[in-house]
Short mmCIF file of N, CA and C in Angstrom, two decimals:
data_model
loop_
_atom_site.label_atom_id
_atom_site.label_comp_id
_atom_site.label_asym_id
_atom_site.label_seq_id
_atom_site.Cartn_x
_atom_site.Cartn_y
_atom_site.Cartn_z
N MET A 1 107.72 32.71 83.19
CA MET A 1 107.38 33.67 82.16
C MET A 1 106.13 33.23 81.40
N HIS A 2 106.07 31.95 81.10
CA HIS A 2 104.90 31.43 80.38
C HIS A 2 103.64 31.56 81.23
N ARG A 3 103.80 31.30 82.53
CA ARG A 3 102.67 31.39 83.45
C ARG A 3 102.13 32.82 83.50
N ARG A 4 103.02 33.80 83.50
CA ARG A 4 102.62 35.20 83.54
C ARG A 4 101.86 35.57 82.26
N ALA A 5 102.27 35.10 81.11
CA ALA A 5 101.59 35.38 79.85
C ALA A 5 100.19 34.78 79.85
N VAL A 6 100.05 33.59 80.40
CA VAL A 6 98.74 32.95 80.47
C VAL A 6 97.82 33.75 81.39
N LEU A 7 98.32 34.18 82.54
CA LEU A 7 97.51 34.97 83.47
C LEU A 7 97.10 36.30 82.87
N ILE A 8 98.03 36.96 82.19
CA ILE A 8 97.69 38.23 81.53
C ILE A 8 96.65 38.00 80.45
N GLY A 9 96.78 36.93 79.68
CA GLY A 9 95.82 36.59 78.64
C GLY A 9 94.43 36.33 79.21
N LEU A 10 94.36 35.57 80.30
CA LEU A 10 93.08 35.31 80.94
C LEU A 10 92.46 36.59 81.50
N THR A 11 93.28 37.45 82.08
CA THR A 11 92.79 38.71 82.63
C THR A 11 92.23 39.58 81.51
N LEU A 12 92.94 39.70 80.41
CA LEU A 12 92.46 40.51 79.28
C LEU A 12 91.17 39.93 78.69
N THR A 13 91.09 38.61 78.62
CA THR A 13 89.88 37.98 78.12
C THR A 13 88.71 38.27 79.04
N GLY A 14 88.94 38.19 80.34
CA GLY A 14 87.89 38.50 81.32
C GLY A 14 87.45 39.94 81.22
N LEU A 15 88.39 40.86 81.07
CA LEU A 15 88.03 42.28 80.94
C LEU A 15 87.26 42.53 79.64
N ALA A 16 87.65 41.87 78.58
CA ALA A 16 86.94 42.04 77.31
C ALA A 16 85.50 41.56 77.43
N ALA A 17 85.30 40.48 78.16
CA ALA A 17 83.95 39.95 78.34
C ALA A 17 83.09 40.89 79.17
N CYS A 18 83.71 41.65 80.04
CA CYS A 18 82.96 42.58 80.90
C CYS A 18 82.90 43.98 80.33
N SER A 19 83.35 44.17 79.13
CA SER A 19 83.53 45.52 78.60
C SER A 19 82.23 46.23 78.23
N GLY A 20 81.08 45.67 78.53
CA GLY A 20 79.83 46.41 78.31
C GLY A 20 79.31 46.29 76.91
N ASN A 21 78.81 45.17 76.56
CA ASN A 21 78.14 44.98 75.29
C ASN A 21 76.71 45.48 75.45
N SER A 22 76.31 46.45 74.65
CA SER A 22 74.99 47.06 74.81
C SER A 22 73.87 46.06 74.52
N ALA A 23 74.14 45.00 73.75
CA ALA A 23 73.11 44.02 73.43
C ALA A 23 72.75 43.19 74.66
N ALA A 24 73.61 43.17 75.66
CA ALA A 24 73.36 42.33 76.83
C ALA A 24 72.84 43.14 78.02
N ARG A 25 72.40 44.37 77.80
CA ARG A 25 71.90 45.19 78.92
C ARG A 25 70.61 44.60 79.45
N ILE A 26 70.49 44.59 80.78
CA ILE A 26 69.34 44.02 81.45
C ILE A 26 68.56 45.13 82.14
N GLY A 27 67.24 45.07 82.04
CA GLY A 27 66.38 46.06 82.68
C GLY A 27 66.12 45.73 84.13
N ALA A 28 65.38 46.60 84.82
CA ALA A 28 65.07 46.42 86.24
C ALA A 28 64.26 45.15 86.49
N ASP A 29 63.51 44.69 85.46
CA ASP A 29 62.72 43.47 85.63
C ASP A 29 63.52 42.20 85.38
N GLY A 30 64.81 42.36 85.09
CA GLY A 30 65.67 41.20 84.83
C GLY A 30 65.63 40.71 83.40
N LEU A 31 64.83 41.35 82.56
CA LEU A 31 64.75 40.97 81.16
C LEU A 31 65.65 41.87 80.32
N PRO A 32 66.11 41.36 79.18
CA PRO A 32 66.94 42.22 78.31
C PRO A 32 66.16 43.44 77.87
N LEU A 33 66.84 44.58 77.82
CA LEU A 33 66.20 45.79 77.33
C LEU A 33 65.95 45.66 75.83
N PRO A 34 64.84 46.19 75.35
CA PRO A 34 64.57 46.09 73.91
C PRO A 34 65.60 46.87 73.11
N GLN A 35 65.90 46.35 71.95
CA GLN A 35 66.84 46.99 71.04
C GLN A 35 66.06 47.49 69.83
N VAL A 36 66.47 48.61 69.29
CA VAL A 36 65.82 49.14 68.10
C VAL A 36 66.23 48.28 66.91
N TYR A 37 65.24 47.85 66.16
CA TYR A 37 65.46 47.06 64.95
C TYR A 37 65.69 48.04 63.80
N GLN A 38 66.94 48.26 63.46
CA GLN A 38 67.28 49.21 62.40
C GLN A 38 67.35 48.48 61.06
N ILE A 39 66.63 49.01 60.10
CA ILE A 39 66.62 48.45 58.75
C ILE A 39 67.46 49.35 57.86
N GLY A 40 68.42 48.75 57.19
CA GLY A 40 69.27 49.49 56.28
C GLY A 40 68.80 49.34 54.84
N PRO A 41 69.32 50.16 53.95
CA PRO A 41 68.90 50.11 52.54
C PRO A 41 69.21 48.77 51.88
N ASN A 42 70.21 48.06 52.36
CA ASN A 42 70.56 46.77 51.76
C ASN A 42 69.73 45.62 52.31
N ASP A 43 68.82 45.91 53.24
CA ASP A 43 68.01 44.86 53.87
C ASP A 43 66.67 44.62 53.19
N VAL A 44 66.32 45.44 52.23
CA VAL A 44 64.97 45.39 51.64
C VAL A 44 64.66 44.01 51.07
N ASP A 45 65.51 43.49 50.19
CA ASP A 45 65.23 42.20 49.57
C ASP A 45 65.17 41.09 50.62
N ASP A 46 66.11 41.10 51.57
CA ASP A 46 66.12 40.07 52.61
C ASP A 46 64.81 40.07 53.39
N ILE A 47 64.35 41.24 53.77
CA ILE A 47 63.13 41.34 54.56
C ILE A 47 61.92 40.90 53.75
N GLN A 48 61.82 41.38 52.51
CA GLN A 48 60.66 41.01 51.70
C GLN A 48 60.62 39.51 51.43
N PHE A 49 61.77 38.90 51.12
CA PHE A 49 61.77 37.47 50.84
C PHE A 49 61.62 36.63 52.11
N ARG A 50 62.13 37.10 53.22
CA ARG A 50 61.92 36.40 54.50
C ARG A 50 60.43 36.41 54.84
N MET A 51 59.77 37.54 54.63
CA MET A 51 58.34 37.62 54.90
C MET A 51 57.56 36.76 53.91
N LEU A 52 57.94 36.81 52.64
CA LEU A 52 57.26 35.98 51.64
C LEU A 52 57.37 34.50 52.00
N ASP A 53 58.56 34.05 52.34
CA ASP A 53 58.74 32.64 52.73
C ASP A 53 57.91 32.29 53.95
N SER A 54 57.85 33.18 54.92
CA SER A 54 57.09 32.93 56.15
C SER A 54 55.60 32.90 55.87
N VAL A 55 55.12 33.84 55.07
CA VAL A 55 53.69 33.86 54.72
C VAL A 55 53.34 32.59 53.96
N ASN A 56 54.19 32.19 53.02
CA ASN A 56 53.89 30.98 52.24
C ASN A 56 53.96 29.72 53.09
N ALA A 57 54.81 29.67 54.09
CA ALA A 57 54.85 28.52 55.00
C ALA A 57 53.54 28.45 55.78
N LEU A 58 53.05 29.60 56.23
CA LEU A 58 51.77 29.63 56.95
C LEU A 58 50.62 29.24 56.03
N ARG A 59 50.66 29.72 54.80
CA ARG A 59 49.61 29.40 53.84
C ARG A 59 49.63 27.91 53.50
N GLN A 60 50.82 27.35 53.34
CA GLN A 60 50.93 25.92 53.04
C GLN A 60 50.35 25.09 54.19
N ALA A 61 50.67 25.49 55.42
CA ALA A 61 50.14 24.77 56.58
C ALA A 61 48.61 24.86 56.64
N ALA A 62 48.05 25.94 56.11
CA ALA A 62 46.60 26.12 56.10
C ALA A 62 45.95 25.50 54.86
N GLY A 63 46.77 24.97 53.95
CA GLY A 63 46.24 24.33 52.76
C GLY A 63 45.77 25.28 51.68
N VAL A 64 46.37 26.48 51.64
CA VAL A 64 46.01 27.44 50.59
C VAL A 64 47.23 27.70 49.70
N PRO A 65 47.00 28.11 48.46
CA PRO A 65 48.10 28.31 47.52
C PRO A 65 49.07 29.42 47.96
N PRO A 66 50.31 29.35 47.50
CA PRO A 66 51.30 30.38 47.85
C PRO A 66 51.02 31.69 47.12
N VAL A 67 51.68 32.74 47.60
CA VAL A 67 51.63 34.05 46.96
C VAL A 67 53.02 34.40 46.43
N ALA A 68 53.06 35.32 45.50
CA ALA A 68 54.32 35.82 44.95
C ALA A 68 54.39 37.32 45.21
N LEU A 69 55.62 37.83 45.33
CA LEU A 69 55.77 39.27 45.50
C LEU A 69 55.32 39.99 44.24
N ASP A 70 54.71 41.13 44.43
CA ASP A 70 54.19 41.92 43.33
C ASP A 70 54.72 43.35 43.47
N ALA A 71 55.39 43.85 42.43
CA ALA A 71 56.01 45.17 42.48
C ALA A 71 54.99 46.28 42.71
N GLU A 72 53.81 46.18 42.09
CA GLU A 72 52.80 47.22 42.26
C GLU A 72 52.25 47.22 43.69
N LEU A 73 52.03 46.03 44.25
CA LEU A 73 51.55 45.97 45.64
C LEU A 73 52.63 46.44 46.61
N ASN A 74 53.90 46.15 46.30
CA ASN A 74 54.99 46.69 47.12
C ASN A 74 54.95 48.22 47.12
N ALA A 75 54.74 48.80 45.93
CA ALA A 75 54.70 50.26 45.81
C ALA A 75 53.52 50.85 46.58
N ALA A 76 52.36 50.21 46.47
CA ALA A 76 51.17 50.69 47.20
C ALA A 76 51.41 50.61 48.70
N ALA A 77 52.04 49.52 49.16
CA ALA A 77 52.33 49.36 50.59
C ALA A 77 53.33 50.42 51.06
N ALA A 78 54.33 50.70 50.25
CA ALA A 78 55.34 51.71 50.62
C ALA A 78 54.70 53.09 50.76
N THR A 79 53.83 53.42 49.82
CA THR A 79 53.13 54.71 49.88
C THR A 79 52.32 54.83 51.16
N HIS A 80 51.62 53.76 51.50
CA HIS A 80 50.76 53.84 52.69
C HIS A 80 51.58 53.85 53.98
N SER A 81 52.67 53.10 54.03
CA SER A 81 53.51 53.11 55.23
C SER A 81 54.04 54.50 55.52
N ARG A 82 54.53 55.17 54.50
CA ARG A 82 55.03 56.54 54.68
C ARG A 82 53.90 57.48 55.09
N ASP A 83 52.75 57.31 54.47
CA ASP A 83 51.62 58.18 54.78
C ASP A 83 51.12 57.98 56.21
N MET A 84 51.13 56.74 56.70
CA MET A 84 50.73 56.52 58.10
C MET A 84 51.68 57.25 59.05
N SER A 85 52.97 57.25 58.72
CA SER A 85 53.93 57.96 59.55
C SER A 85 53.63 59.45 59.56
N VAL A 86 53.32 60.01 58.40
CA VAL A 86 52.99 61.43 58.31
C VAL A 86 51.75 61.74 59.13
N GLN A 87 50.74 60.84 59.07
CA GLN A 87 49.51 61.03 59.84
C GLN A 87 49.71 60.70 61.32
N ASN A 88 50.76 59.97 61.62
CA ASN A 88 51.07 59.49 62.96
C ASN A 88 49.92 58.67 63.55
N ARG A 89 49.36 57.82 62.70
CA ARG A 89 48.33 56.89 63.16
C ARG A 89 48.23 55.71 62.20
N PRO A 90 48.09 54.52 62.77
CA PRO A 90 47.93 53.34 61.91
C PRO A 90 46.46 53.15 61.56
N TRP A 91 46.14 53.38 60.31
CA TRP A 91 44.80 53.08 59.86
C TRP A 91 44.80 52.85 58.37
N LEU A 92 43.72 52.28 57.88
CA LEU A 92 43.69 51.79 56.51
C LEU A 92 43.43 52.86 55.46
N PHE A 93 43.08 54.07 55.89
CA PHE A 93 42.80 55.13 54.93
C PHE A 93 43.97 56.08 54.83
N GLY A 94 44.26 56.52 53.60
CA GLY A 94 45.33 57.47 53.38
C GLY A 94 44.92 58.87 53.81
N SER A 95 45.89 59.76 53.90
CA SER A 95 45.59 61.14 54.29
C SER A 95 44.70 61.82 53.26
N ASP A 96 44.65 61.29 52.05
CA ASP A 96 43.78 61.83 51.01
C ASP A 96 42.45 61.08 50.93
N GLY A 97 42.19 60.20 51.91
CA GLY A 97 40.96 59.42 51.94
C GLY A 97 41.03 58.14 51.13
N SER A 98 42.20 57.82 50.58
CA SER A 98 42.34 56.64 49.72
C SER A 98 42.21 55.35 50.52
N SER A 99 41.66 54.36 49.85
CA SER A 99 41.51 53.02 50.42
C SER A 99 42.66 52.14 49.89
N PRO A 100 42.82 50.94 50.43
CA PRO A 100 43.82 50.02 49.87
C PRO A 100 43.61 49.79 48.37
N LEU A 101 42.35 49.68 47.95
CA LEU A 101 42.05 49.49 46.53
C LEU A 101 42.52 50.68 45.71
N ASP A 102 42.26 51.90 46.18
CA ASP A 102 42.69 53.10 45.47
C ASP A 102 44.20 53.13 45.30
N ARG A 103 44.92 52.84 46.37
CA ARG A 103 46.39 52.89 46.32
C ARG A 103 46.96 51.83 45.38
N ALA A 104 46.34 50.65 45.39
CA ALA A 104 46.81 49.58 44.50
C ALA A 104 46.57 49.97 43.04
N ARG A 105 45.41 50.54 42.75
CA ARG A 105 45.11 50.96 41.37
C ARG A 105 46.08 52.06 40.92
N ARG A 106 46.36 53.01 41.80
CA ARG A 106 47.30 54.08 41.45
C ARG A 106 48.69 53.52 41.14
N ALA A 107 49.06 52.44 41.81
CA ALA A 107 50.37 51.83 41.59
C ALA A 107 50.37 50.92 40.36
N GLY A 108 49.21 50.74 39.72
CA GLY A 108 49.13 49.95 38.50
C GLY A 108 48.74 48.49 38.71
N PHE A 109 48.31 48.13 39.91
CA PHE A 109 47.94 46.74 40.17
C PHE A 109 46.66 46.39 39.43
N GLN A 110 46.68 45.27 38.68
CA GLN A 110 45.55 44.89 37.83
C GLN A 110 44.67 43.81 38.45
N GLY A 111 45.06 43.28 39.61
CA GLY A 111 44.24 42.26 40.27
C GLY A 111 43.24 42.90 41.21
N GLN A 112 42.63 42.07 42.03
CA GLN A 112 41.70 42.57 43.05
C GLN A 112 42.38 42.50 44.41
N ILE A 113 42.17 43.50 45.22
CA ILE A 113 42.73 43.52 46.57
C ILE A 113 41.93 42.57 47.45
N VAL A 114 42.63 41.68 48.12
CA VAL A 114 42.01 40.76 49.07
C VAL A 114 41.98 41.40 50.45
N GLY A 115 43.05 42.12 50.80
CA GLY A 115 43.09 42.77 52.10
C GLY A 115 44.41 43.46 52.34
N GLU A 116 44.42 44.26 53.38
CA GLU A 116 45.63 45.00 53.78
C GLU A 116 45.74 44.92 55.30
N ASN A 117 46.93 44.60 55.79
CA ASN A 117 47.22 44.62 57.22
C ASN A 117 48.26 45.70 57.47
N ILE A 118 48.13 46.38 58.60
CA ILE A 118 49.06 47.45 58.94
C ILE A 118 49.52 47.28 60.38
N SER A 119 50.64 47.93 60.71
CA SER A 119 51.15 47.87 62.07
C SER A 119 52.04 49.07 62.33
N GLU A 120 51.95 49.58 63.54
CA GLU A 120 52.84 50.61 64.05
C GLU A 120 53.61 49.95 65.19
N SER A 121 54.91 49.78 65.04
CA SER A 121 55.65 49.05 66.07
C SER A 121 57.14 49.33 65.98
N TYR A 122 57.86 48.70 66.88
CA TYR A 122 59.32 48.66 66.82
C TYR A 122 59.77 47.24 66.55
N GLU A 123 58.85 46.38 66.10
CA GLU A 123 59.11 44.96 65.95
C GLU A 123 59.64 44.62 64.56
N THR A 124 60.30 43.46 64.49
CA THR A 124 60.79 42.95 63.22
C THR A 124 59.61 42.53 62.35
N GLU A 125 59.90 42.22 61.10
CA GLU A 125 58.85 41.76 60.20
C GLU A 125 58.23 40.45 60.68
N LEU A 126 59.04 39.56 61.23
CA LEU A 126 58.50 38.27 61.68
C LEU A 126 57.70 38.41 62.97
N GLU A 127 58.10 39.32 63.84
CA GLU A 127 57.30 39.60 65.04
C GLU A 127 55.97 40.23 64.63
N THR A 128 56.01 41.09 63.62
CA THR A 128 54.79 41.72 63.13
C THR A 128 53.87 40.68 62.50
N LEU A 129 54.43 39.77 61.71
CA LEU A 129 53.63 38.69 61.12
C LEU A 129 53.00 37.84 62.22
N ALA A 130 53.75 37.54 63.26
CA ALA A 130 53.20 36.75 64.37
C ALA A 130 52.04 37.48 65.03
N ALA A 131 52.16 38.79 65.19
CA ALA A 131 51.07 39.57 65.78
C ALA A 131 49.84 39.54 64.87
N TRP A 132 50.04 39.66 63.55
CA TRP A 132 48.92 39.58 62.62
C TRP A 132 48.25 38.21 62.67
N MET A 133 49.05 37.16 62.84
CA MET A 133 48.49 35.81 62.89
C MET A 133 47.72 35.56 64.19
N ASN A 134 47.95 36.35 65.21
CA ASN A 134 47.24 36.19 66.48
C ASN A 134 45.87 36.85 66.49
N GLN A 135 45.54 37.61 65.46
CA GLN A 135 44.25 38.30 65.39
C GLN A 135 43.42 37.70 64.25
N PRO A 136 42.19 37.30 64.50
CA PRO A 136 41.39 36.64 63.46
C PRO A 136 41.23 37.47 62.17
N ASP A 137 41.02 38.78 62.28
CA ASP A 137 40.78 39.58 61.08
C ASP A 137 42.03 39.71 60.22
N THR A 138 43.19 39.94 60.83
CA THR A 138 44.42 40.07 60.05
C THR A 138 44.93 38.70 59.59
N ARG A 139 44.70 37.67 60.38
CA ARG A 139 45.08 36.31 59.96
C ARG A 139 44.29 35.91 58.72
N SER A 140 43.00 36.27 58.67
CA SER A 140 42.19 35.89 57.52
C SER A 140 42.68 36.53 56.23
N VAL A 141 43.28 37.72 56.32
CA VAL A 141 43.85 38.36 55.13
C VAL A 141 45.05 37.55 54.64
N ILE A 142 45.92 37.17 55.54
CA ILE A 142 47.14 36.44 55.17
C ILE A 142 46.82 35.06 54.61
N LEU A 143 45.77 34.43 55.12
CA LEU A 143 45.44 33.06 54.72
C LEU A 143 44.30 32.99 53.70
N ASP A 144 43.90 34.12 53.13
CA ASP A 144 42.80 34.12 52.16
C ASP A 144 43.20 33.29 50.94
N ALA A 145 42.39 32.30 50.62
CA ALA A 145 42.70 31.38 49.52
C ALA A 145 42.69 32.05 48.15
N LYS A 146 42.04 33.20 48.02
CA LYS A 146 42.00 33.89 46.72
C LYS A 146 43.31 34.63 46.42
N ALA A 147 44.08 34.92 47.43
CA ALA A 147 45.31 35.71 47.24
C ALA A 147 46.35 34.91 46.46
N ARG A 148 46.98 35.59 45.52
CA ARG A 148 48.10 35.01 44.76
C ARG A 148 49.29 35.97 44.71
N ARG A 149 49.05 37.23 45.11
CA ARG A 149 50.09 38.27 45.06
C ARG A 149 50.20 38.92 46.43
N MET A 150 51.43 39.37 46.74
CA MET A 150 51.67 40.02 48.03
C MET A 150 52.58 41.22 47.83
N GLY A 151 52.28 42.27 48.55
CA GLY A 151 53.16 43.43 48.60
C GLY A 151 53.48 43.73 50.05
N LEU A 152 54.74 44.01 50.33
CA LEU A 152 55.17 44.33 51.69
C LEU A 152 56.09 45.53 51.63
N ALA A 153 55.86 46.47 52.54
CA ALA A 153 56.75 47.62 52.65
C ALA A 153 56.62 48.19 54.05
N TRP A 154 57.51 49.10 54.35
CA TRP A 154 57.55 49.74 55.67
C TRP A 154 58.19 51.10 55.52
N PHE A 155 57.96 51.89 56.53
CA PHE A 155 58.67 53.16 56.65
C PHE A 155 59.22 53.20 58.06
N GLN A 156 60.53 53.47 58.19
CA GLN A 156 61.13 53.55 59.51
C GLN A 156 61.51 54.98 59.82
N GLU A 157 61.01 55.47 60.95
CA GLU A 157 61.34 56.81 61.41
C GLU A 157 62.75 56.81 62.00
N PRO A 158 63.38 57.97 62.11
CA PRO A 158 64.75 58.04 62.65
C PRO A 158 64.91 57.40 64.03
N ALA A 159 63.90 57.48 64.88
CA ALA A 159 63.99 56.88 66.23
C ALA A 159 63.76 55.38 66.21
N GLY A 160 63.41 54.82 65.05
CA GLY A 160 63.27 53.38 64.92
C GLY A 160 61.85 52.87 64.76
N LYS A 161 60.83 53.71 64.98
CA LYS A 161 59.46 53.23 64.84
C LYS A 161 59.21 52.79 63.41
N LEU A 162 58.54 51.65 63.26
CA LEU A 162 58.24 51.08 61.95
C LEU A 162 56.75 51.12 61.67
N TRP A 163 56.43 51.47 60.45
CA TRP A 163 55.06 51.46 59.96
C TRP A 163 55.01 50.39 58.87
N TRP A 164 54.43 49.23 59.18
CA TRP A 164 54.39 48.09 58.28
C TRP A 164 53.07 48.06 57.52
N THR A 165 53.14 47.68 56.25
CA THR A 165 51.94 47.46 55.43
C THR A 165 52.16 46.22 54.59
N ILE A 166 51.19 45.31 54.62
CA ILE A 166 51.19 44.14 53.73
C ILE A 166 49.87 44.15 52.98
N ASN A 167 49.95 43.99 51.66
CA ASN A 167 48.76 43.91 50.81
C ASN A 167 48.73 42.54 50.16
N LEU A 168 47.57 41.96 50.08
CA LEU A 168 47.39 40.71 49.35
C LEU A 168 46.33 40.91 48.30
N GLY A 169 46.55 40.30 47.14
CA GLY A 169 45.61 40.45 46.04
C GLY A 169 45.60 39.24 45.15
N THR A 170 44.68 39.25 44.22
CA THR A 170 44.53 38.16 43.26
C THR A 170 45.51 38.35 42.10
N ASP A 171 45.58 37.36 41.23
CA ASP A 171 46.30 37.54 39.98
C ASP A 171 45.59 38.62 39.18
N PRO A 172 46.29 39.23 38.21
CA PRO A 172 45.64 40.26 37.40
C PRO A 172 44.35 39.73 36.76
N VAL A 173 43.37 40.57 36.75
CA VAL A 173 42.09 40.22 36.15
C VAL A 173 42.14 40.62 34.69
N ALA A 174 41.84 39.67 33.80
CA ALA A 174 41.85 39.95 32.37
C ALA A 174 40.67 40.86 32.03
N ALA A 175 40.97 41.89 31.26
CA ALA A 175 39.90 42.79 30.81
C ALA A 175 39.04 42.04 29.80
N PRO A 176 37.72 42.27 29.83
CA PRO A 176 36.86 41.58 28.87
C PRO A 176 37.22 42.01 27.44
N ALA A 177 37.28 41.05 26.57
CA ALA A 177 37.60 41.34 25.18
C ALA A 177 36.40 42.00 24.52
N ALA A 178 36.67 42.99 23.69
CA ALA A 178 35.60 43.73 23.02
C ALA A 178 35.24 43.05 21.70
N ASN A 179 33.99 43.18 21.31
CA ASN A 179 33.49 42.71 20.01
C ASN A 179 33.72 41.22 19.77
N ILE A 180 33.52 40.42 20.76
CA ILE A 180 33.60 38.97 20.57
C ILE A 180 32.18 38.48 20.38
N PRO A 181 31.94 37.77 19.28
CA PRO A 181 30.57 37.29 19.06
C PRO A 181 30.18 36.27 20.13
N ALA A 182 28.89 36.21 20.42
CA ALA A 182 28.39 35.25 21.40
C ALA A 182 28.64 33.84 20.90
N PRO A 183 28.94 32.93 21.80
CA PRO A 183 29.17 31.54 21.38
C PRO A 183 27.91 30.95 20.75
N SER A 184 28.12 30.06 19.81
CA SER A 184 26.97 29.41 19.17
C SER A 184 26.50 28.25 20.04
N PRO A 185 25.25 27.85 19.87
CA PRO A 185 24.72 26.76 20.69
C PRO A 185 25.49 25.47 20.45
N THR A 186 25.62 24.69 21.48
CA THR A 186 26.24 23.37 21.36
C THR A 186 25.16 22.40 20.91
N PRO A 187 25.55 21.21 20.48
CA PRO A 187 24.53 20.24 20.03
C PRO A 187 23.49 19.93 21.12
N ALA A 188 23.88 20.04 22.40
CA ALA A 188 22.93 19.74 23.46
C ALA A 188 21.95 20.89 23.65
N GLY A 189 22.21 22.04 23.06
CA GLY A 189 21.26 23.15 23.14
C GLY A 189 21.66 24.23 24.11
N PHE A 190 22.80 24.15 24.77
CA PHE A 190 23.18 25.28 25.58
C PHE A 190 24.29 26.10 24.99
N GLN A 191 24.37 27.29 25.53
CA GLN A 191 25.45 28.18 25.10
C GLN A 191 26.52 28.21 26.16
N LEU A 192 27.71 28.28 25.68
CA LEU A 192 28.83 28.42 26.60
C LEU A 192 28.92 29.88 27.04
N GLY A 193 29.24 30.10 28.24
CA GLY A 193 29.36 31.47 28.73
C GLY A 193 30.69 31.68 29.42
N THR A 194 30.90 32.89 29.83
CA THR A 194 32.12 33.21 30.58
C THR A 194 31.77 33.35 32.04
N LEU A 195 32.74 33.11 32.85
CA LEU A 195 32.54 33.26 34.30
C LEU A 195 32.91 34.64 34.72
#
């Protein structure tokens, strides 16, 4: 009786293993078939912080200062990702002719835009970052030493296509103070100035 229970258990285990897990489907070339990377509403923070950590690890390896997430740059990136989907083309200009600088200003960003990278893909954020790092122009945006702020967003279509946007910018630029008298000469005879 015990032997029969063991055989039935092994048979059921074997059948369960063969029950067709869609993640293990193999294509005609012998490679696993691609799976759609579905992003849920609860994944936003995880994705943004995973990308931030990855970007900062790359920046540290390059000897440049880290960046921090910026809400305004996130908003500008989200606007552009959705707009690229509407236009059905990955490019740096909005359907209204806006540039990355225009979108950042509209979102309230007070720093200077260092650059914007975009992607149309079905890839994860880390696969997208790897693709950006493989191209000199997009890599230079991610590793720009002037950048201190980062915005990341995406728009995912129902079929799974992702429109990624990353913006990098400087810290907010202080507005020049009004009505400040010119500095007086120092004993050595020069005047102090602002940069």
